[in-house]
XYZ file of C-alpha atoms in Angstrom:
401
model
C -13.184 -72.588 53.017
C -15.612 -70.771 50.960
C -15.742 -71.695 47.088
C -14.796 -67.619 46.240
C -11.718 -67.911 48.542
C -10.770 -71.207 47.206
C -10.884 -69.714 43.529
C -8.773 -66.607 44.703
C -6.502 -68.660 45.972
C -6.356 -70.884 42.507
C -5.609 -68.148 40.502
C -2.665 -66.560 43.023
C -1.253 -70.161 42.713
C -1.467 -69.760 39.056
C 0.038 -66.173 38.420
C 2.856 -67.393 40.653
C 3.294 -70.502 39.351
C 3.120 -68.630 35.404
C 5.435 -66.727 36.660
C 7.858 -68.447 38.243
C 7.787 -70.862 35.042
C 8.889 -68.000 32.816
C 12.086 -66.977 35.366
C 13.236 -70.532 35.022
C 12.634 -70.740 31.586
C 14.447 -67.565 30.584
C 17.281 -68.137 33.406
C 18.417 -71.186 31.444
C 17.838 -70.670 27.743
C 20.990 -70.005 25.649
C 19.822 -66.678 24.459
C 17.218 -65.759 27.483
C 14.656 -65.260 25.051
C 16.436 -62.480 23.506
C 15.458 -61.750 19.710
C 16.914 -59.157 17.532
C 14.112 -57.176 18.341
C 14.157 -57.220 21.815
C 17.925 -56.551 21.695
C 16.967 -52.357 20.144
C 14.133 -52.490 22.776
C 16.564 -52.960 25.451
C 19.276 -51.169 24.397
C 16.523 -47.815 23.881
C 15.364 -48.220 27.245
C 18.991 -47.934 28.578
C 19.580 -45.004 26.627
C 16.298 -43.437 28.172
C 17.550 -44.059 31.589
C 21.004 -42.839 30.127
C 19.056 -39.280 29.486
C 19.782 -39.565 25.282
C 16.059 -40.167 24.869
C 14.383 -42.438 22.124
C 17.427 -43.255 20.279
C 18.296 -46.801 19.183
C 20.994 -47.987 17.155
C 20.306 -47.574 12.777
C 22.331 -51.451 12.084
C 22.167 -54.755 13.742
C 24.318 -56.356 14.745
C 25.404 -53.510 16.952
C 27.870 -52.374 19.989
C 28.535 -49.866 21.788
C 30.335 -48.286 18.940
C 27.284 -48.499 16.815
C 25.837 -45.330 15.437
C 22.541 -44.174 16.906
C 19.583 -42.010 15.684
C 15.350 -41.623 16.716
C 13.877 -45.281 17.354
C 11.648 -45.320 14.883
C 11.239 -48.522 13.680
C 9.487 -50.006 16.041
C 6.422 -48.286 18.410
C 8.115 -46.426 21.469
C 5.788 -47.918 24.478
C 7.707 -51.312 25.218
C 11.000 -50.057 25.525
C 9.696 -46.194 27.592
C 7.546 -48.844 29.927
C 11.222 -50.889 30.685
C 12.736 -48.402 31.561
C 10.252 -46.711 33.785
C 9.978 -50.077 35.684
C 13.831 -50.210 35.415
C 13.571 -46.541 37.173
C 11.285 -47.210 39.249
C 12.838 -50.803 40.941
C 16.129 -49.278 41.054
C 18.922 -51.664 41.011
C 16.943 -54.068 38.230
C 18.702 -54.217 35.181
C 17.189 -53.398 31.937
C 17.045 -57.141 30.825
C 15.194 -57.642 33.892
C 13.083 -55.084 34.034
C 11.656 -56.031 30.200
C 10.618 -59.221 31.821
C 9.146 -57.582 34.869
C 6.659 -56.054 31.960
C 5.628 -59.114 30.468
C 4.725 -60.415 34.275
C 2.822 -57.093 35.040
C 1.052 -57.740 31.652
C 0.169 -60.876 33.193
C -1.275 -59.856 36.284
C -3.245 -56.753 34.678
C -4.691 -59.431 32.176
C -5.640 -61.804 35.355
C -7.237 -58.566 37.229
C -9.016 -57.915 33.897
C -10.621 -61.270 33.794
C -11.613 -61.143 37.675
C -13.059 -57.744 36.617
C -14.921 -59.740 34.042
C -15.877 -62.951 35.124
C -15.353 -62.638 39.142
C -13.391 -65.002 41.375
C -13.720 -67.445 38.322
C -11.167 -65.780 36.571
C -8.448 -68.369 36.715
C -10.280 -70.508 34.348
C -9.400 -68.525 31.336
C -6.513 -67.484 32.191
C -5.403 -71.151 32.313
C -4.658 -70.621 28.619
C -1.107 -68.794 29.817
C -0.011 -72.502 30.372
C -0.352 -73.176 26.338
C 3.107 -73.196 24.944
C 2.442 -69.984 23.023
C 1.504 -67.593 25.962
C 4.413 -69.154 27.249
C 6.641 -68.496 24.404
C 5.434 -64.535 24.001
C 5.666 -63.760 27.681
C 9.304 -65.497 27.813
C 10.744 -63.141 24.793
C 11.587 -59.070 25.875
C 8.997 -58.273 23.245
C 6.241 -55.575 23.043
C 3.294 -58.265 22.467
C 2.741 -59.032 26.364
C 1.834 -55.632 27.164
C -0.020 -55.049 23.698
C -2.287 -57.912 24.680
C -3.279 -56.216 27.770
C -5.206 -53.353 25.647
C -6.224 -55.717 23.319
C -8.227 -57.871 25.830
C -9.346 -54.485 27.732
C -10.934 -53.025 24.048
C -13.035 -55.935 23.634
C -14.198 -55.467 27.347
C -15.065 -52.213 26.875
C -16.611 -52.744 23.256
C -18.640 -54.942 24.636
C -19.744 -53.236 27.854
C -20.677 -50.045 25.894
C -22.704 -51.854 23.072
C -24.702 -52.854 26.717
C -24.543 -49.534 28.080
C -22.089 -50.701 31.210
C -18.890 -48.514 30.451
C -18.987 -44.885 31.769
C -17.187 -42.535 30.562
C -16.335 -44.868 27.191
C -15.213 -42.121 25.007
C -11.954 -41.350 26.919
C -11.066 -44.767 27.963
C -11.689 -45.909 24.164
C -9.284 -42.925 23.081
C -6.945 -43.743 25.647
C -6.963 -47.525 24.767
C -6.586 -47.157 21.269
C -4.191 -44.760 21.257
C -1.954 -47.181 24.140
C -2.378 -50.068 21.265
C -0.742 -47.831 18.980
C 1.977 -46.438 20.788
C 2.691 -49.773 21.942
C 2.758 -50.973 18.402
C 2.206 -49.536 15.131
C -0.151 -52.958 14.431
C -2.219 -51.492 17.279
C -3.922 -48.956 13.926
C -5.634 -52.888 13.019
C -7.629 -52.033 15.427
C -8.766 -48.661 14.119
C -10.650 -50.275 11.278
C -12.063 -52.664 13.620
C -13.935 -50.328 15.623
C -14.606 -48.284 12.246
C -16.772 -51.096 11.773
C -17.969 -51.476 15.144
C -19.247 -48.017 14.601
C -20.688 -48.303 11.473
C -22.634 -51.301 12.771
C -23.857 -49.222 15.360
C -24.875 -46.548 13.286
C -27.817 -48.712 11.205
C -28.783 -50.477 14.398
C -29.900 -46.840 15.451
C -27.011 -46.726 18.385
C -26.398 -43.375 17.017
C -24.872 -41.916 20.057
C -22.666 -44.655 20.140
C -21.035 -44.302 16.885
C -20.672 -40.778 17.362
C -18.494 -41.745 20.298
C -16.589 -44.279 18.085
C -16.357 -42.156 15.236
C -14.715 -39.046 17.243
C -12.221 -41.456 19.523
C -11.013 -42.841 15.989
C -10.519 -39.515 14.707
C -8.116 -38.114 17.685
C -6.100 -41.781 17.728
C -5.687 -41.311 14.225
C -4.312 -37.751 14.338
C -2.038 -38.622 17.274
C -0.780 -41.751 15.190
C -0.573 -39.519 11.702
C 1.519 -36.931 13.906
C 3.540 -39.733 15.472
C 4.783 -40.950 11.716
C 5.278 -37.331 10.996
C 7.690 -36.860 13.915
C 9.304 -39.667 12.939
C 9.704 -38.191 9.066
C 11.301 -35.288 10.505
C 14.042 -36.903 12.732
C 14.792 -39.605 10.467
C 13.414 -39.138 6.729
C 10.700 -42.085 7.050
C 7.663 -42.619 8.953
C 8.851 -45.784 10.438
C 12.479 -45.929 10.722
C 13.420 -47.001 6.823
C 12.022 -49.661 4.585
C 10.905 -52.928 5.263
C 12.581 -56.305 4.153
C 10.183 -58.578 3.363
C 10.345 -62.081 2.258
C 10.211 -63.173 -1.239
C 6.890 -63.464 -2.692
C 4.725 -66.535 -2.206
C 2.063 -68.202 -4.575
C -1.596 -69.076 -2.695
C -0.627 -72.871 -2.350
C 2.290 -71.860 -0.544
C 0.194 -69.003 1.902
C -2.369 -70.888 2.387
C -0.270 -73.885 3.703
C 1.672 -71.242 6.195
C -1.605 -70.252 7.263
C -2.758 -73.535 8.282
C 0.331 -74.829 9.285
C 0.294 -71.749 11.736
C -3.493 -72.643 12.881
C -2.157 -76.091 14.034
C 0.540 -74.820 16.179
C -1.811 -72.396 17.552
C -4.268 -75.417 18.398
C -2.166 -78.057 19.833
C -1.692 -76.399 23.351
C 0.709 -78.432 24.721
C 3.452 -79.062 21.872
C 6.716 -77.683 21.456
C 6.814 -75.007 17.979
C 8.915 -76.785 16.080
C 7.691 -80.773 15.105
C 10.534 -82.245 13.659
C 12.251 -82.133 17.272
C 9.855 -84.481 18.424
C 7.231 -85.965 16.875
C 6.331 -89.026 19.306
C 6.145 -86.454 22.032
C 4.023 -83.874 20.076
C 1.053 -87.014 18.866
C 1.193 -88.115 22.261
C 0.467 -84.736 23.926
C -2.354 -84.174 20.462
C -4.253 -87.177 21.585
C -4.088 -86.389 24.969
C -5.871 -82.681 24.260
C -8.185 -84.594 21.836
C -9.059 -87.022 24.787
C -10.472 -83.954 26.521
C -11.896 -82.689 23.753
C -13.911 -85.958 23.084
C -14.815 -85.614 26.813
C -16.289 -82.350 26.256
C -18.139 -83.764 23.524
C -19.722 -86.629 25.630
C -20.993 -84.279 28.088
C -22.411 -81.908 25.516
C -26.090 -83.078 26.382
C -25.543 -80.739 29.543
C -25.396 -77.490 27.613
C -28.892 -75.868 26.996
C -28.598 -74.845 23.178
C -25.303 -73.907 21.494
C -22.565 -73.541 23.215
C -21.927 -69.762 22.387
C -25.460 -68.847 21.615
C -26.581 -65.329 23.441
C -22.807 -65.268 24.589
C -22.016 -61.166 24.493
C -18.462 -62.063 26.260
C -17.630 -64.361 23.697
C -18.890 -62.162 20.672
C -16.506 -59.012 21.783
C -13.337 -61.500 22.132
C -14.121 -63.299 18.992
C -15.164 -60.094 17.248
C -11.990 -58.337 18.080
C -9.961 -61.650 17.326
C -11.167 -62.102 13.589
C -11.031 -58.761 12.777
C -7.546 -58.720 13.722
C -7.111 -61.857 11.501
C -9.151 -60.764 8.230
C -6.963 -57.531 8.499
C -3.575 -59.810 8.451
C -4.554 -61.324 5.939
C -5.305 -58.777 3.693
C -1.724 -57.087 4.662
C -0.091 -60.520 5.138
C -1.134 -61.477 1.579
C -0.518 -57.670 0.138
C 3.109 -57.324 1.301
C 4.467 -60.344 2.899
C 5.872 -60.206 6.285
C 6.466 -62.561 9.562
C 4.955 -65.680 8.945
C 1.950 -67.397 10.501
C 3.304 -68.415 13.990
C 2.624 -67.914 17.726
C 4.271 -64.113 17.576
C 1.870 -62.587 14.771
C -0.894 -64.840 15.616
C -1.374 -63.921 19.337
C -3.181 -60.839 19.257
C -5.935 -63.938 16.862
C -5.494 -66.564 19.656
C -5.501 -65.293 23.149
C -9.403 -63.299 22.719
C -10.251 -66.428 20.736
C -9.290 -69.206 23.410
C -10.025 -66.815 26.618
C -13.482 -66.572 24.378
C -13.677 -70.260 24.659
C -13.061 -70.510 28.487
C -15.625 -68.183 29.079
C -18.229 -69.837 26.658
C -17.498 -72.951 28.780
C -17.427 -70.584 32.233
C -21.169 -69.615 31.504
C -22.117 -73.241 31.542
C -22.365 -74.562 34.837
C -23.899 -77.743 34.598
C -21.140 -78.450 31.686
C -18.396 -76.530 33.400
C -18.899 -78.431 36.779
C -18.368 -81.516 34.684
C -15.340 -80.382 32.578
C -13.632 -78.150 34.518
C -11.060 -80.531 36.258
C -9.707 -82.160 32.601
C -9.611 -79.268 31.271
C -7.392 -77.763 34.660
C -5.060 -81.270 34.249
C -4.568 -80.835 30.379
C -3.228 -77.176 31.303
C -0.948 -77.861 34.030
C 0.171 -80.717 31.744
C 0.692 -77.952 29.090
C 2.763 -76.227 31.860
C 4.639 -78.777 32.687
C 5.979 -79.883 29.495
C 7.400 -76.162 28.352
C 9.480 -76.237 31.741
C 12.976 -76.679 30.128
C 12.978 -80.530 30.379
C 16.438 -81.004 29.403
C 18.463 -78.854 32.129
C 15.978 -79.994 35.010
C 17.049 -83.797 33.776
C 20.005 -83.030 34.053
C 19.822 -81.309 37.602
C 17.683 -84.034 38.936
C 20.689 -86.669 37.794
C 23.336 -84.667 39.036
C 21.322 -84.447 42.612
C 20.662 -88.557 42.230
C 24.681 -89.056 41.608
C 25.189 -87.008 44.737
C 23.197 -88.855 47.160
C 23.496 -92.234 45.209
């Protein structure tokens, strides 16, 4: 078998595998990685389907009693996109059918990388294994589908700064505008190509930033008319004020913030330590094993690792622009704090940046490919939901035994 085939291959196994992972794991968690949030979601795309349009209920919790008005508070895209897929599989229930867009999301991401990288792409996508892929693409949450368009604007940032992305004026308009509608964070983005744009104004891409300049202007009127819409049918521009947490001094945000970097790093872990501790130092020294691996074998790289990298500068690019702006807003109004949820949109262009900084070495990748491939399935493996497979397997063993 051909080394292409045997990659395209690899990465069917591993969208199926992902996949079927995150139907066990919602099948058998208490609240099947339903959140508040994802409870409006659904219950707007039912009333969609119903024919009452974009209405959601104005208290939580709610029933079917519950007072409804415009769904404001929240972009409309996640909950229109379930129930077109709800529509469009028929029987599927709305539940179902948010999930079904988190596993599309999935396979447009993994058709995004092959677009990028070729038949290699299952080597960054192996970061879906981490615990906090896992976690996103588990809960009925607009994120999944968000981080499509944020994955496709660095590839097209990056193939137009080249001049390798026709027609980039539309499909940045179209892009930009899908992160907004998707959710309202999606405007982050705005001032990230602002500066994209300015950037390539004084490195005499003039054309460029014309093209930047004039998308920006048409997402940002279709986003200013959005709010205004929502103004008129419900007296604020996104659905009534905020609660925010009490204020925090800089010892306290700055120890969030890190404490929200280390979940991010540690791969393999479940979120919450104090559950289990033993297991979460034995899984960190495990990834740091690897890690000091990859050091050992660093001899093999020609320079630095990332040096002349232009995939890796538009995913990094896009992911700490995304994580200057939160902090400015996180530290300007408090919100959500630093975990997997807020911090994906940072994480996934950073570690799929990583992958391919290692993909483009292939005397180093040769080497540390098949650790690295071990570690993830590992990572896989131990956010199956341990407990109720235990139990199964004992319940089988009392059976036969």
């Amino acid at each position: 078998m051909k080394v292409s085939q045997r990659n395209h291959l690899f990465g069917a196994f591993l969208i199926i595998v992902i996949i079927a992972v995150l139907c066990l794991r919602i099948s058998v968690e208490a609240t099947h990685y339903r959140s508040p949030d994802s409870d409006f979601y659904i219950r707007v795309a039912e009333n969609i389907l119903e024919g009452k349009g974009l209405r959601g209920p104005n208290t939580f919790p709610f029933d079917e009693n519950t007072p409804e008005q415009h769904f404001a508070a929240w972009a409309p895209g996640y909950p229109i996109l379930t129930a077109f897929v709800a529509w469009l599989t028929g029987g599927v229930s709305v539940f179902w059918a948010s999930k079904m867009v988190n596993f599309i999301a999935l396979i447009a991401i993994y058709f995004l990388l092959f677009k990028w990288v070729g038949s290699r792409a299952w080597f960054p996508f192996l970061y879906f294994c981490s615990f906090a892929m896992l976690e996103v693409y588990s809960y009925s949450w607009s994120e999944p589908i968000f981080l499509v368009f944020v994955l496709l604007l660095a590839y097209q940032l990056k193939n137009a700064w080249y001049e390798r992305e026709r027609l980039f004026f539309l499909k940045l308009t179209v892009t930009l505008s899908l992160l907004f509608f998707i959710r309202y964070a999606g405007l982050v983005y705005y001032f990230g190509v602002a500066f994209y744009a300015i950037a390539a104004f004084f490195m005499n891409r003039r054309k460029l930033s014309f093209q930047c300049i004039i998308s920006l202007a048409i997402c940002s009127i279709l986003a200013l008319g959005y709010f205004y819409y929502n103004y008129l049918q419900v007296g604020d521009y996104t659905g009534g004020e905020r609660v925010f947490p009490d204020w925090i001094n800089n010892l306290d945000f700055i120890g969030n913030l890190l404490h929200g970097f280390l979940n991010s790093a540690s791969l393999a872990r479940n979120f919450y330590l104090a559950t289990d501790e033993y297991l979460y130092f034995a899984l960190m020294l495990i990834q740091l094993a690897v890690i000091g691996y990859m050091i050992t074998k660093r001899r093999l790289i020609n320079g630095p690792l990332l040096k002349t990298n232009e995939d890796v500068y538009a995913l990094w690019g896009t992911s700490f622009s995304y994580m200057l702006i939160l902090l400015i807003l996180r530290r300007l109004s408090p919100f959500d704090p630093f975990d997997y949820r807020i911090l994906s949109p940072f994480i996934l262009p950073f570690f799929v940046g990583l992958f391919m900084a290692i993909l483009k070495k292939e005397a180093f990748f040769q080497k540390v490919y098949r650790p690295i491939v071990a570690f993830m399935m590992l990572c896989l493996v131990m956010n199956l939901p341990k407990v109720y497979l235990l139990e199964k397997v004992k319940a089988l063993l009392s059976m036969i035994l």
